[in-house]
């Protein structure tokens, strides 16, 4: 296993069956993502982008093929193993933030840490404070989501994805609901997380500016990669 590769997808196929109808959102996809890459995934609606992110994050399972993240074979793990793996190694960022409205920013960021029984209250607080600091929201910890702008809500969501210090962040159209200025600020933040904090990011986007912020862009069409370098030779 090459240690410079964080994500190895080999012949990944996903098939959904509903009665006699079969949908194949991903077909025979082979891809390497090196450690520290900021990868943008583009493609028309329905081309399998979210499906691929969900496989990489262990939210959904491939029908066939192999998927390794950080040397661990995600495609061979049980659901419990995947949940424990994700709680440490993978943060997910959504287009519409998915913050819990009745919790403060601090409490939203703290949520993933509550799964980690070994952490004391004080250790959790220090981790939440450092994640909020990283996204520039140290002074907004006690605000509810409704008291924040969209860009700030997305920053809280990024802090929540970061708080467990995962190697990998996946983001599904993270700037899709933001105005230009807030979107640019979020892209700057994601770039900084790869360059200065060594995170690997896989980001789905429709936005050419977002893709330009990434270090590589791949295009999906009908569940397949098009015109791309599918394996990185290191
Ligand atoms: P994208 O994110 O590129 O818009 P998706 O990965 O969400 O595309 O979906 C790709 C295809 O898979 C679509 O045709 C979609 O309808 C189908 N699909 C996605 N999730 C499911 C599911 N849970 N059950 C059945 N079909 C699905
Ligand atoms: Mg999608």
PDB file of C-alpha atoms and ligand atoms in Angstrom:
ATOM      1  CA  UNK A   1       0.000   0.000   0.000  1.00  0.00           C
ATOM      2  CA  UNK A   2       1.392   3.351  -1.048  1.00  0.00           C
ATOM      3  CA  UNK A   3       1.348   5.650   1.991  1.00  0.00           C
ATOM      4  CA  UNK A   4       0.977   8.760  -0.143  1.00  0.00           C
ATOM      5  CA  UNK A   5      -2.462   7.653  -1.287  1.00  0.00           C
ATOM      6  CA  UNK A   6      -5.291   8.308   1.175  1.00  0.00           C
ATOM      7  CA  UNK A   7      -8.226   7.024  -0.890  1.00  0.00           C
ATOM      8  CA  UNK A   8      -8.024   4.076  -3.267  1.00  0.00           C
ATOM      9  CA  UNK A   9     -11.156   3.220  -5.230  1.00  0.00           C
ATOM     10  CA  UNK A  10     -10.901   0.076  -7.351  1.00  0.00           C
ATOM     11  CA  UNK A  11     -13.671  -0.835  -9.772  1.00  0.00           C
ATOM     12  CA  UNK A  12     -16.308   0.685  -7.493  1.00  0.00           C
ATOM     13  CA  UNK A  13     -19.837  -0.023  -8.621  1.00  0.00           C
ATOM     14  CA  UNK A  14     -23.050   0.936  -6.885  1.00  0.00           C
ATOM     15  CA  UNK A  15     -26.366  -0.543  -7.949  1.00  0.00           C
ATOM     16  CA  UNK A  16     -29.740   0.426  -6.497  1.00  0.00           C
ATOM     17  CA  UNK A  17     -32.628  -1.931  -7.182  1.00  0.00           C
ATOM     18  CA  UNK A  18     -36.252  -0.992  -6.834  1.00  0.00           C
ATOM     19  CA  UNK A  19     -38.369  -3.934  -7.926  1.00  0.00           C
ATOM     20  CA  UNK A  20     -37.271  -4.669 -11.459  1.00  0.00           C
ATOM     21  CA  UNK A  21     -35.760  -1.239 -11.967  1.00  0.00           C
ATOM     22  CA  UNK A  22     -32.001  -0.952 -11.592  1.00  0.00           C
ATOM     23  CA  UNK A  23     -30.126   2.312 -11.200  1.00  0.00           C
ATOM     24  CA  UNK A  24     -26.341   2.263 -11.486  1.00  0.00           C
ATOM     25  CA  UNK A  25     -25.144   5.617 -10.123  1.00  0.00           C
ATOM     26  CA  UNK A  26     -21.498   4.502 -10.154  1.00  0.00           C
ATOM     27  CA  UNK A  27     -19.905   2.052 -12.535  1.00  0.00           C
ATOM     28  CA  UNK A  28     -16.422   0.554 -12.359  1.00  0.00           C
ATOM     29  CA  UNK A  29     -14.821   3.653 -10.913  1.00  0.00           C
ATOM     30  CA  UNK A  30     -11.105   3.545 -10.220  1.00  0.00           C
ATOM     31  CA  UNK A  31      -9.451   6.521  -8.551  1.00  0.00           C
ATOM     32  CA  UNK A  32      -6.553   7.427  -6.255  1.00  0.00           C
ATOM     33  CA  UNK A  33      -6.603  10.494  -4.046  1.00  0.00           C
ATOM     34  CA  UNK A  34      -3.187  11.416  -2.585  1.00  0.00           C
ATOM     35  CA  UNK A  35      -2.790  12.609   0.994  1.00  0.00           C
ATOM     36  CA  UNK A  36      -3.265  16.373   1.189  1.00  0.00           C
ATOM     37  CA  UNK A  37      -5.101  16.724  -2.107  1.00  0.00           C
ATOM     38  CA  UNK A  38      -8.009  19.154  -2.517  1.00  0.00           C
ATOM     39  CA  UNK A  39     -10.049  17.300  -5.128  1.00  0.00           C
ATOM     40  CA  UNK A  40     -13.103  18.789  -6.836  1.00  0.00           C
ATOM     41  CA  UNK A  41     -15.721  16.508  -8.383  1.00  0.00           C
ATOM     42  CA  UNK A  42     -17.960  18.023 -11.027  1.00  0.00           C
ATOM     43  CA  UNK A  43     -20.661  16.590 -13.234  1.00  0.00           C
ATOM     44  CA  UNK A  44     -24.308  16.953 -14.154  1.00  0.00           C
ATOM     45  CA  UNK A  45     -27.079  16.251 -11.687  1.00  0.00           C
ATOM     46  CA  UNK A  46     -27.549  12.517 -11.246  1.00  0.00           C
ATOM     47  CA  UNK A  47     -24.012  11.640 -12.402  1.00  0.00           C
ATOM     48  CA  UNK A  48     -23.189   9.876  -9.126  1.00  0.00           C
ATOM     49  CA  UNK A  49     -21.251  12.565  -7.252  1.00  0.00           C
ATOM     50  CA  UNK A  50     -23.099  12.255  -3.955  1.00  0.00           C
ATOM     51  CA  UNK A  51     -23.101   8.481  -4.279  1.00  0.00           C
ATOM     52  CA  UNK A  52     -19.299   8.504  -4.563  1.00  0.00           C
ATOM     53  CA  UNK A  53     -18.925  10.820  -1.540  1.00  0.00           C
ATOM     54  CA  UNK A  54     -21.235   8.611   0.489  1.00  0.00           C
ATOM     55  CA  UNK A  55     -19.188   5.531  -0.376  1.00  0.00           C
ATOM     56  CA  UNK A  56     -15.928   7.281   0.512  1.00  0.00           C
ATOM     57  CA  UNK A  57     -17.417   8.439   3.843  1.00  0.00           C
ATOM     58  CA  UNK A  58     -18.765   4.962   4.593  1.00  0.00           C
ATOM     59  CA  UNK A  59     -22.364   6.212   4.686  1.00  0.00           C
ATOM     60  CA  UNK A  60     -23.285   3.889   1.840  1.00  0.00           C
ATOM     61  CA  UNK A  61     -21.612   0.665   0.714  1.00  0.00           C
ATOM     62  CA  UNK A  62     -20.369  -0.309  -2.725  1.00  0.00           C
ATOM     63  CA  UNK A  63     -22.154  -3.150  -4.525  1.00  0.00           C
ATOM     64  CA  UNK A  64     -18.790  -4.318  -5.828  1.00  0.00           C
ATOM     65  CA  UNK A  65     -15.200  -3.159  -5.997  1.00  0.00           C
ATOM     66  CA  UNK A  66     -12.745  -2.174  -3.300  1.00  0.00           C
ATOM     67  CA  UNK A  67     -12.419   1.007  -1.310  1.00  0.00           C
ATOM     68  CA  UNK A  68      -9.513   1.802   0.985  1.00  0.00           C
ATOM     69  CA  UNK A  69      -9.169   4.959   3.041  1.00  0.00           C
ATOM     70  CA  UNK A  70      -5.936   5.439   4.952  1.00  0.00           C
ATOM     71  CA  UNK A  71      -4.996   1.800   4.393  1.00  0.00           C
ATOM     72  CA  UNK A  72      -8.267   0.504   5.876  1.00  0.00           C
ATOM     73  CA  UNK A  73     -10.595  -1.432   3.633  1.00  0.00           C
ATOM     74  CA  UNK A  74     -13.882   0.405   4.169  1.00  0.00           C
ATOM     75  CA  UNK A  75     -15.683  -1.932   1.793  1.00  0.00           C
ATOM     76  CA  UNK A  76     -14.900  -4.903   4.065  1.00  0.00           C
ATOM     77  CA  UNK A  77     -15.868  -3.360   7.421  1.00  0.00           C
ATOM     78  CA  UNK A  78     -19.029  -4.040   9.402  1.00  0.00           C
ATOM     79  CA  UNK A  79     -21.436  -1.132   9.996  1.00  0.00           C
ATOM     80  CA  UNK A  80     -20.208  -0.745  13.582  1.00  0.00           C
ATOM     81  CA  UNK A  81     -16.583  -0.621  12.452  1.00  0.00           C
ATOM     82  CA  UNK A  82     -17.463   1.980   9.812  1.00  0.00           C
ATOM     83  CA  UNK A  83     -19.285   4.167  12.343  1.00  0.00           C
ATOM     84  CA  UNK A  84     -16.308   4.075  14.699  1.00  0.00           C
ATOM     85  CA  UNK A  85     -13.923   4.736  11.803  1.00  0.00           C
ATOM     86  CA  UNK A  86     -15.966   7.704  10.558  1.00  0.00           C
ATOM     87  CA  UNK A  87     -16.183   9.226  14.046  1.00  0.00           C
ATOM     88  CA  UNK A  88     -12.384   9.625  13.958  1.00  0.00           C
ATOM     89  CA  UNK A  89     -11.254   9.736  10.375  1.00  0.00           C
ATOM     90  CA  UNK A  90     -13.841  11.449   8.199  1.00  0.00           C
ATOM     91  CA  UNK A  91     -15.749  14.729   8.493  1.00  0.00           C
ATOM     92  CA  UNK A  92     -18.770  15.434   6.270  1.00  0.00           C
ATOM     93  CA  UNK A  93     -19.792  18.940   5.163  1.00  0.00           C
ATOM     94  CA  UNK A  94     -23.227  19.444   3.569  1.00  0.00           C
ATOM     95  CA  UNK A  95     -24.652  22.102   1.269  1.00  0.00           C
ATOM     96  CA  UNK A  96     -27.317  23.091   3.810  1.00  0.00           C
ATOM     97  CA  UNK A  97     -25.042  22.791   6.878  1.00  0.00           C
ATOM     98  CA  UNK A  98     -27.378  20.459   8.831  1.00  0.00           C
ATOM     99  CA  UNK A  99     -26.791  22.165  12.152  1.00  0.00           C
ATOM    100  CA  UNK A 100     -29.124  21.318  15.026  1.00  0.00           C
ATOM    101  CA  UNK A 101     -31.243  24.479  15.418  1.00  0.00           C
ATOM    102  CA  UNK A 102     -31.815  24.278  19.180  1.00  0.00           C
ATOM    103  CA  UNK A 103     -28.110  23.853  19.971  1.00  0.00           C
ATOM    104  CA  UNK A 104     -25.524  26.624  20.143  1.00  0.00           C
ATOM    105  CA  UNK A 105     -22.615  26.716  17.708  1.00  0.00           C
ATOM    106  CA  UNK A 106     -20.418  25.315  20.492  1.00  0.00           C
ATOM    107  CA  UNK A 107     -22.822  22.439  21.171  1.00  0.00           C
ATOM    108  CA  UNK A 108     -23.163  21.645  17.463  1.00  0.00           C
ATOM    109  CA  UNK A 109     -19.398  21.374  17.116  1.00  0.00           C
ATOM    110  CA  UNK A 110     -19.202  19.271  20.273  1.00  0.00           C
ATOM    111  CA  UNK A 111     -21.682  16.640  18.993  1.00  0.00           C
ATOM    112  CA  UNK A 112     -19.195  14.280  17.265  1.00  0.00           C
ATOM    113  CA  UNK A 113     -17.066  14.263  20.424  1.00  0.00           C
ATOM    114  CA  UNK A 114     -19.920  12.929  22.551  1.00  0.00           C
ATOM    115  CA  UNK A 115     -19.338   9.554  20.848  1.00  0.00           C
ATOM    116  CA  UNK A 116     -15.840   9.536  22.320  1.00  0.00           C
ATOM    117  CA  UNK A 117     -16.414   8.352  25.873  1.00  0.00           C
ATOM    118  CA  UNK A 118     -12.729   8.592  26.772  1.00  0.00           C
ATOM    119  CA  UNK A 119     -12.748  12.390  26.494  1.00  0.00           C
ATOM    120  CA  UNK A 120     -13.398  14.487  29.592  1.00  0.00           C
ATOM    121  CA  UNK A 121     -15.642  17.543  29.480  1.00  0.00           C
ATOM    122  CA  UNK A 122     -12.595  19.775  29.600  1.00  0.00           C
ATOM    123  CA  UNK A 123     -10.864  17.917  26.745  1.00  0.00           C
ATOM    124  CA  UNK A 124     -14.029  18.306  24.672  1.00  0.00           C
ATOM    125  CA  UNK A 125     -14.186  22.014  25.427  1.00  0.00           C
ATOM    126  CA  UNK A 126     -10.574  22.560  24.360  1.00  0.00           C
ATOM    127  CA  UNK A 127     -11.150  20.697  21.088  1.00  0.00           C
ATOM    128  CA  UNK A 128     -14.351  22.637  20.329  1.00  0.00           C
ATOM    129  CA  UNK A 129     -12.622  25.944  21.093  1.00  0.00           C
ATOM    130  CA  UNK A 130      -9.714  25.137  18.831  1.00  0.00           C
ATOM    131  CA  UNK A 131     -12.047  24.052  15.973  1.00  0.00           C
ATOM    132  CA  UNK A 132     -14.103  27.260  16.300  1.00  0.00           C
ATOM    133  CA  UNK A 133     -10.868  29.243  16.383  1.00  0.00           C
ATOM    134  CA  UNK A 134      -9.665  27.535  13.192  1.00  0.00           C
ATOM    135  CA  UNK A 135     -12.801  28.633  11.320  1.00  0.00           C
ATOM    136  CA  UNK A 136     -12.656  32.143  12.772  1.00  0.00           C
ATOM    137  CA  UNK A 137     -15.724  31.899  15.007  1.00  0.00           C
ATOM    138  CA  UNK A 138     -14.262  31.920  18.521  1.00  0.00           C
ATOM    139  CA  UNK A 139     -16.651  34.697  19.477  1.00  0.00           C
ATOM    140  CA  UNK A 140     -19.818  32.970  18.205  1.00  0.00           C
ATOM    141  CA  UNK A 141     -19.834  29.799  20.313  1.00  0.00           C
ATOM    142  CA  UNK A 142     -23.031  30.625  22.159  1.00  0.00           C
ATOM    143  CA  UNK A 143     -25.016  31.706  19.098  1.00  0.00           C
ATOM    144  CA  UNK A 144     -27.778  29.499  17.730  1.00  0.00           C
ATOM    145  CA  UNK A 145     -27.695  28.736  13.976  1.00  0.00           C
ATOM    146  CA  UNK A 146     -30.610  31.163  13.409  1.00  0.00           C
ATOM    147  CA  UNK A 147     -28.414  33.959  14.775  1.00  0.00           C
ATOM    148  CA  UNK A 148     -25.680  33.300  12.215  1.00  0.00           C
ATOM    149  CA  UNK A 149     -25.290  34.111   8.518  1.00  0.00           C
ATOM    150  CA  UNK A 150     -25.181  31.252   5.988  1.00  0.00           C
ATOM    151  CA  UNK A 151     -21.423  31.600   5.675  1.00  0.00           C
ATOM    152  CA  UNK A 152     -21.041  31.466   9.454  1.00  0.00           C
ATOM    153  CA  UNK A 153     -23.337  28.436   9.660  1.00  0.00           C
ATOM    154  CA  UNK A 154     -21.143  26.670   7.119  1.00  0.00           C
ATOM    155  CA  UNK A 155     -18.079  27.577   9.204  1.00  0.00           C
ATOM    156  CA  UNK A 156     -19.697  26.000  12.253  1.00  0.00           C
ATOM    157  CA  UNK A 157     -20.433  22.912  10.142  1.00  0.00           C
ATOM    158  CA  UNK A 158     -16.776  22.825   9.043  1.00  0.00           C
ATOM    159  CA  UNK A 159     -15.677  23.138  12.683  1.00  0.00           C
ATOM    160  CA  UNK A 160     -17.976  20.210  13.533  1.00  0.00           C
ATOM    161  CA  UNK A 161     -16.395  18.178  10.703  1.00  0.00           C
ATOM    162  CA  UNK A 162     -12.902  19.100  11.947  1.00  0.00           C
ATOM    163  CA  UNK A 163     -13.303  18.706  15.678  1.00  0.00           C
ATOM    164  CA  UNK A 164     -12.287  15.027  15.715  1.00  0.00           C
ATOM    165  CA  UNK A 165      -9.177  15.952  13.693  1.00  0.00           C
ATOM    166  CA  UNK A 166      -9.968  13.582  10.787  1.00  0.00           C
ATOM    167  CA  UNK A 167      -7.492  13.086   7.924  1.00  0.00           C
ATOM    168  CA  UNK A 168     -10.336  13.345   5.414  1.00  0.00           C
ATOM    169  CA  UNK A 169     -13.086  15.882   4.796  1.00  0.00           C
ATOM    170  CA  UNK A 170     -15.802  15.286   2.229  1.00  0.00           C
ATOM    171  CA  UNK A 171     -17.991  18.197   1.174  1.00  0.00           C
ATOM    172  CA  UNK A 172     -21.138  18.048  -0.954  1.00  0.00           C
ATOM    173  CA  UNK A 173     -21.606  21.430  -2.677  1.00  0.00           C
ATOM    174  CA  UNK A 174     -20.418  23.321   0.414  1.00  0.00           C
ATOM    175  CA  UNK A 175     -20.791  26.707  -1.297  1.00  0.00           C
ATOM    176  CA  UNK A 176     -23.994  25.886  -3.202  1.00  0.00           C
ATOM    177  CA  UNK A 177     -26.250  27.963  -0.980  1.00  0.00           C
ATOM    178  CA  UNK A 178     -23.912  30.888  -0.322  1.00  0.00           C
ATOM    179  CA  UNK A 179     -23.416  34.311  -1.856  1.00  0.00           C
ATOM    180  CA  UNK A 180     -20.192  34.880  -3.790  1.00  0.00           C
ATOM    181  CA  UNK A 181     -18.295  36.526  -0.965  1.00  0.00           C
ATOM    182  CA  UNK A 182     -19.182  33.914   1.671  1.00  0.00           C
ATOM    183  CA  UNK A 183     -18.473  31.150  -0.853  1.00  0.00           C
ATOM    184  CA  UNK A 184     -15.003  32.543  -1.556  1.00  0.00           C
ATOM    185  CA  UNK A 185     -14.280  32.735   2.173  1.00  0.00           C
ATOM    186  CA  UNK A 186     -15.318  29.086   2.617  1.00  0.00           C
ATOM    187  CA  UNK A 187     -13.115  28.038  -0.319  1.00  0.00           C
ATOM    188  CA  UNK A 188     -10.176  29.936   1.180  1.00  0.00           C
ATOM    189  CA  UNK A 189     -10.768  28.128   4.456  1.00  0.00           C
ATOM    190  CA  UNK A 190     -10.888  24.700   2.767  1.00  0.00           C
ATOM    191  CA  UNK A 191      -7.688  25.503   0.849  1.00  0.00           C
ATOM    192  CA  UNK A 192      -5.994  26.512   4.098  1.00  0.00           C
ATOM    193  CA  UNK A 193      -7.073  23.234   5.723  1.00  0.00           C
ATOM    194  CA  UNK A 194      -5.288  21.274   2.999  1.00  0.00           C
ATOM    195  CA  UNK A 195      -2.193  23.469   2.751  1.00  0.00           C
ATOM    196  CA  UNK A 196      -1.611  24.249   6.416  1.00  0.00           C
ATOM    197  CA  UNK A 197      -3.268  21.386   8.242  1.00  0.00           C
ATOM    198  CA  UNK A 198      -2.600  18.504   5.851  1.00  0.00           C
ATOM    199  CA  UNK A 199      -6.277  17.605   5.393  1.00  0.00           C
ATOM    200  CA  UNK A 200      -7.391  15.724   2.308  1.00  0.00           C
ATOM    201  CA  UNK A 201     -10.616  17.130   0.868  1.00  0.00           C
ATOM    202  CA  UNK A 202     -13.018  15.663  -1.676  1.00  0.00           C
ATOM    203  CA  UNK A 203     -15.527  18.324  -2.690  1.00  0.00           C
ATOM    204  CA  UNK A 204     -18.503  18.029  -5.018  1.00  0.00           C
ATOM    205  CA  UNK A 205     -19.287  21.310  -6.725  1.00  0.00           C
ATOM    206  CA  UNK A 206     -21.192  22.889  -9.607  1.00  0.00           C
ATOM    207  CA  UNK A 207     -19.228  26.075  -9.290  1.00  0.00           C
ATOM    208  CA  UNK A 208     -16.268  26.618 -11.622  1.00  0.00           C
ATOM    209  CA  UNK A 209     -14.721  29.006  -9.074  1.00  0.00           C
ATOM    210  CA  UNK A 210     -14.905  26.333  -6.418  1.00  0.00           C
ATOM    211  CA  UNK A 211     -13.255  23.873  -8.776  1.00  0.00           C
ATOM    212  CA  UNK A 212     -10.541  26.455  -9.504  1.00  0.00           C
ATOM    213  CA  UNK A 213      -9.746  26.623  -5.780  1.00  0.00           C
ATOM    214  CA  UNK A 214      -9.069  22.881  -5.737  1.00  0.00           C
ATOM    215  CA  UNK A 215      -5.781  21.238  -6.672  1.00  0.00           C
ATOM    216  CA  UNK A 216      -7.431  18.815  -9.137  1.00  0.00           C
ATOM    217  CA  UNK A 217     -10.825  18.548 -10.776  1.00  0.00           C
ATOM    218  CA  UNK A 218     -12.429  15.359 -12.031  1.00  0.00           C
ATOM    219  CA  UNK A 219     -15.650  15.080 -13.999  1.00  0.00           C
ATOM    220  CA  UNK A 220     -18.278  12.414 -13.577  1.00  0.00           C
ATOM    221  CA  UNK A 221     -20.812  11.507 -16.200  1.00  0.00           C
ATOM    222  CA  UNK A 222     -23.352   8.742 -15.825  1.00  0.00           C
ATOM    223  CA  UNK A 223     -21.384   7.163 -13.011  1.00  0.00           C
ATOM    224  CA  UNK A 224     -18.018   7.201 -14.772  1.00  0.00           C
ATOM    225  CA  UNK A 225     -15.010   9.476 -14.706  1.00  0.00           C
ATOM    226  CA  UNK A 226     -14.390  11.302 -17.958  1.00  0.00           C
ATOM    227  CA  UNK A 227     -11.169  12.718 -19.423  1.00  0.00           C
ATOM    228  CA  UNK A 228      -9.220  12.262 -16.234  1.00  0.00           C
ATOM    229  CA  UNK A 229      -6.022  10.873 -14.882  1.00  0.00           C
ATOM    230  CA  UNK A 230      -7.552   8.011 -12.966  1.00  0.00           C
ATOM    231  CA  UNK A 231      -4.550   6.860 -11.017  1.00  0.00           C
ATOM    232  CA  UNK A 232      -1.817   8.957  -9.557  1.00  0.00           C
ATOM    233  CA  UNK A 233       1.601   7.458 -10.123  1.00  0.00           C
ATOM    234  CA  UNK A 234       3.871   8.343  -7.229  1.00  0.00           C
TER     235      UNK A 234
HETATM  236  P1  LIG B   1     -25.467  13.595  -8.099  1.00  0.00           P
HETATM  237  O1  LIG B   1     -25.013  13.828  -6.696  1.00  0.00           O
HETATM  238  O2  LIG B   1     -24.351  13.594  -9.107  1.00  0.00           O
HETATM  239  O3  LIG B   1     -26.555  14.515  -8.500  1.00  0.00           O
HETATM  240  P2  LIG B   1     -26.438  11.062  -7.057  1.00  0.00           P
HETATM  241  O4  LIG B   1     -25.203  10.335  -6.666  1.00  0.00           O
HETATM  242  O5  LIG B   1     -27.218  11.688  -5.973  1.00  0.00           O
HETATM  243  O6  LIG B   1     -26.081  12.126  -8.188  1.00  0.00           O
HETATM  244  O7  LIG B   1     -27.420  10.070  -7.824  1.00  0.00           O
HETATM  245  C1  LIG B   1     -27.017   9.316  -8.954  1.00  0.00           C
HETATM  246  C2  LIG B   1     -28.172   8.443  -9.392  1.00  0.00           C
HETATM  247  O8  LIG B   1     -28.465   7.462  -8.412  1.00  0.00           O
HETATM  248  C3  LIG B   1     -29.461   9.204  -9.646  1.00  0.00           C
HETATM  249  O9  LIG B   1     -30.089   8.647 -10.777  1.00  0.00           O
HETATM  250  C4  LIG B   1     -30.262   8.931  -8.401  1.00  0.00           C
HETATM  251  O10 LIG B   1     -31.649   8.989  -8.664  1.00  0.00           O
HETATM  252  C5  LIG B   1     -29.813   7.539  -8.028  1.00  0.00           C
HETATM  253  N1  LIG B   1     -29.907   7.294  -6.575  1.00  0.00           N
HETATM  254  C6  LIG B   1     -29.199   7.934  -5.614  1.00  0.00           C
HETATM  255  N2  LIG B   1     -29.492   7.465  -4.386  1.00  0.00           N
HETATM  256  C7  LIG B   1     -30.423   6.486  -4.573  1.00  0.00           C
HETATM  257  C8  LIG B   1     -31.137   5.589  -3.686  1.00  0.00           C
HETATM  258  N3  LIG B   1     -30.950   5.604  -2.356  1.00  0.00           N
HETATM  259  N4  LIG B   1     -32.012   4.719  -4.261  1.00  0.00           N
HETATM  260  C9  LIG B   1     -32.195   4.687  -5.601  1.00  0.00           C
HETATM  261  N5  LIG B   1     -31.565   5.477  -6.477  1.00  0.00           N
HETATM  262  C10 LIG B   1     -30.688   6.367  -5.985  1.00  0.00           C
HETATM  263 MG1  LIG B   2     -25.578  15.251  -5.304  1.00  0.00          MG
END
